[in-house]
Coordinates of C-alpha atoms in Angstrom, one line a residue:
A1 CA -24.5 18.6 1.4
S2 CA -26.2 16.1 -0.8
S3 CA -24.4 13.2 0.9
S4 CA -24.9 12.5 4.6
R5 CA -21.7 10.5 4.7
M6 CA -19.8 13.4 3.2
A7 CA -21.3 15.9 5.6
L8 CA -20.4 13.6 8.6
W9 CA -16.8 13.2 7.2
A10 CA -16.4 16.9 6.8
R11 CA -17.1 17.6 10.5
Y12 CA -13.9 15.8 11.5
G13 CA -11.3 18.2 10.1
M14 CA -10.9 21.6 8.5
E15 CA -9.1 20.5 5.4
K16 CA -11.2 17.5 4.4
M17 CA -13.6 19.3 2.1
L18 CA -10.8 21.1 0.4
F19 CA -9.0 17.8 -0.1
A20 CA -12.1 16.2 -1.6
L21 CA -12.4 19.2 -4.0
L22 CA -8.8 18.9 -5.0
V23 CA -9.0 15.1 -5.5
V24 CA -12.0 15.5 -7.8
A25 CA -10.3 18.4 -9.7
C26 CA -7.1 16.3 -10.1
L27 CA -9.0 13.3 -11.4
I28 CA -10.9 15.4 -13.9
A29 CA -7.8 17.3 -15.0
A30 CA -5.8 14.1 -15.4
Q31 CA -8.4 12.6 -17.7
T32 CA -8.6 15.7 -19.9
K33 CA -7.1 15.1 -23.4
S34 CA -4.4 17.7 -24.0
E35 CA -1.0 17.7 -25.5
L36 CA 0.0 21.1 -24.1
R37 CA 3.1 21.1 -21.8
S38 CA 1.6 23.9 -19.7
W39 CA -1.5 21.7 -19.1
F40 CA 0.5 18.9 -17.6
I41 CA 2.5 21.3 -15.5
G42 CA -0.7 22.7 -14.2
V43 CA -2.1 19.3 -13.5
G44 CA 1.1 18.5 -11.5
M45 CA 0.7 21.8 -9.6
L46 CA -2.9 20.8 -8.8
F47 CA -1.5 17.5 -7.4
G48 CA 1.1 19.5 -5.5
F49 CA -1.7 21.6 -3.8
T50 CA -3.4 18.3 -3.0
V51 CA -0.3 17.0 -1.3
L52 CA 0.2 20.2 0.7
T53 CA -3.4 19.9 1.9
R54 CA -3.0 16.3 3.0
P55 CA 0.2 14.3 2.5
E56 CA -1.6 11.2 1.4
G57 CA -2.4 13.1 -1.8
I58 CA 0.9 11.8 -3.1
L59 CA -0.6 8.4 -3.3
L60 CA -3.3 9.7 -5.7
C61 CA -0.6 11.3 -7.8
L62 CA 1.4 8.1 -8.0
A63 CA -1.7 6.1 -8.9
V64 CA -2.7 8.5 -11.7
V65 CA 0.9 8.6 -13.1
A66 CA 1.1 4.8 -12.9
L67 CA -2.2 4.4 -14.7
R68 CA -1.3 6.9 -17.4
L69 CA 2.0 5.1 -18.0
H70 CA 0.3 1.8 -18.2
T71 CA -2.2 3.1 -20.7
S72 CA 0.6 4.8 -22.7
F73 CA 2.6 1.6 -22.9
R74 CA -0.4 -0.4 -23.8
E75 CA -1.3 2.0 -26.6
S76 CA 2.3 2.1 -27.8
N77 CA 2.6 5.9 -27.6
P78 CA 6.0 7.0 -29.0
N79 CA 7.1 9.0 -26.0
P80 CA 5.1 7.8 -22.9
L81 CA 7.2 9.5 -20.2
R82 CA 7.2 13.0 -21.6
R83 CA 3.8 14.1 -20.2
E84 CA 4.2 12.4 -16.9
V85 CA 7.6 14.1 -16.4
W86 CA 6.0 17.5 -16.9
M87 CA 3.2 16.5 -14.4
I88 CA 5.7 15.4 -11.8
G89 CA 7.7 18.6 -12.5
G90 CA 4.6 20.7 -11.6
L91 CA 4.2 18.8 -8.4
V92 CA 7.8 19.3 -7.4
G93 CA 7.5 22.9 -8.3
V94 CA 4.8 23.3 -5.6
V95 CA 5.9 20.9 -2.9
G96 CA 9.7 21.4 -3.3
P97 CA 9.8 25.1 -2.2
H98 CA 7.5 24.3 0.7
L99 CA 9.8 21.5 1.9
L100 CA 12.9 23.7 1.5
W101 CA 11.2 26.5 3.5
R102 CA 10.2 24.0 6.2
L103 CA 13.8 22.8 6.4
S104 CA 15.2 26.3 6.6
Y105 CA 12.7 27.6 9.1
Y106 CA 12.2 24.6 11.4
G107 CA 15.3 22.6 10.7
E108 CA 13.1 19.5 10.0
W109 CA 11.6 17.9 6.9
L110 CA 8.5 16.7 8.6
P111 CA 5.9 18.8 10.5
M112 CA 6.1 19.0 14.3
T113 CA 2.8 17.1 14.5
F114 CA 4.6 14.1 13.2
Y115 CA 7.1 14.1 16.0
A116 CA 4.4 14.8 18.5
K117 CA 2.2 11.9 17.4
V118 CA 4.8 9.3 16.2
D119 CA 7.3 7.4 18.3
L120 CA 9.8 5.5 16.2
R121 CA 11.3 3.5 19.0
P122 CA 12.3 0.0 17.6
D123 CA 10.1 -1.9 20.1
L124 CA 7.1 0.1 19.1
V125 CA 7.7 -0.2 15.4
V126 CA 8.0 -4.0 15.7
R127 CA 4.8 -4.1 17.8
G128 CA 3.0 -2.0 15.2
V129 CA 4.2 -4.1 12.3
G130 CA 3.0 -7.2 14.1
G131 CA -0.4 -5.7 14.6
L132 CA -0.9 -5.1 10.9
G133 CA -2.3 -8.6 10.4
Q134 CA -5.0 -8.1 13.0
K135 CA -8.5 -7.0 12.0
T136 CA -9.4 -3.4 12.7
P137 CA -12.8 -2.5 14.2
R138 CA -15.2 -0.9 11.8
S139 CA -18.2 1.3 12.4
T140 CA -21.5 -0.4 11.5
A141 CA -22.7 2.8 9.8
G142 CA -19.7 3.0 7.5
G143 CA -18.5 6.3 8.9
P144 CA -15.3 7.2 10.5
P145 CA -14.3 4.8 13.4
N146 CA -15.7 5.9 16.8
S147 CA -18.0 8.5 15.1
P148 CA -21.5 9.3 16.4
E149 CA -24.0 7.2 14.5

């Protein structure tokens, strides 16, 4: 690894390097100039694989689509939504079947780890929302919290 921070970050999860690769591939693919419908569907599928790797990948997709829409409207493109609809269609084509399978197999939309780690009792939710304004501790080295320096 050429980056010591990346090497440290990669030690804390099996999927993190794959996620980093997919994020970079998504950003490169989304910036590529193309008018082919199949290209946008493929970019959306790439975003879908990113979401399946780590659910926060949906935030990347939403940010890219919002930026592309903003740019399209600013440049007065005649049909700004067409390409983004195909991109979102590719994402739904990858994530949708997985969610349907999860629902049919497990009977739940969310993975079991969500239910094991998250308690949505109202008193805990109120306490958690109240704690959002507090400062969080940061590592002095800039790595993950509580990581070895």
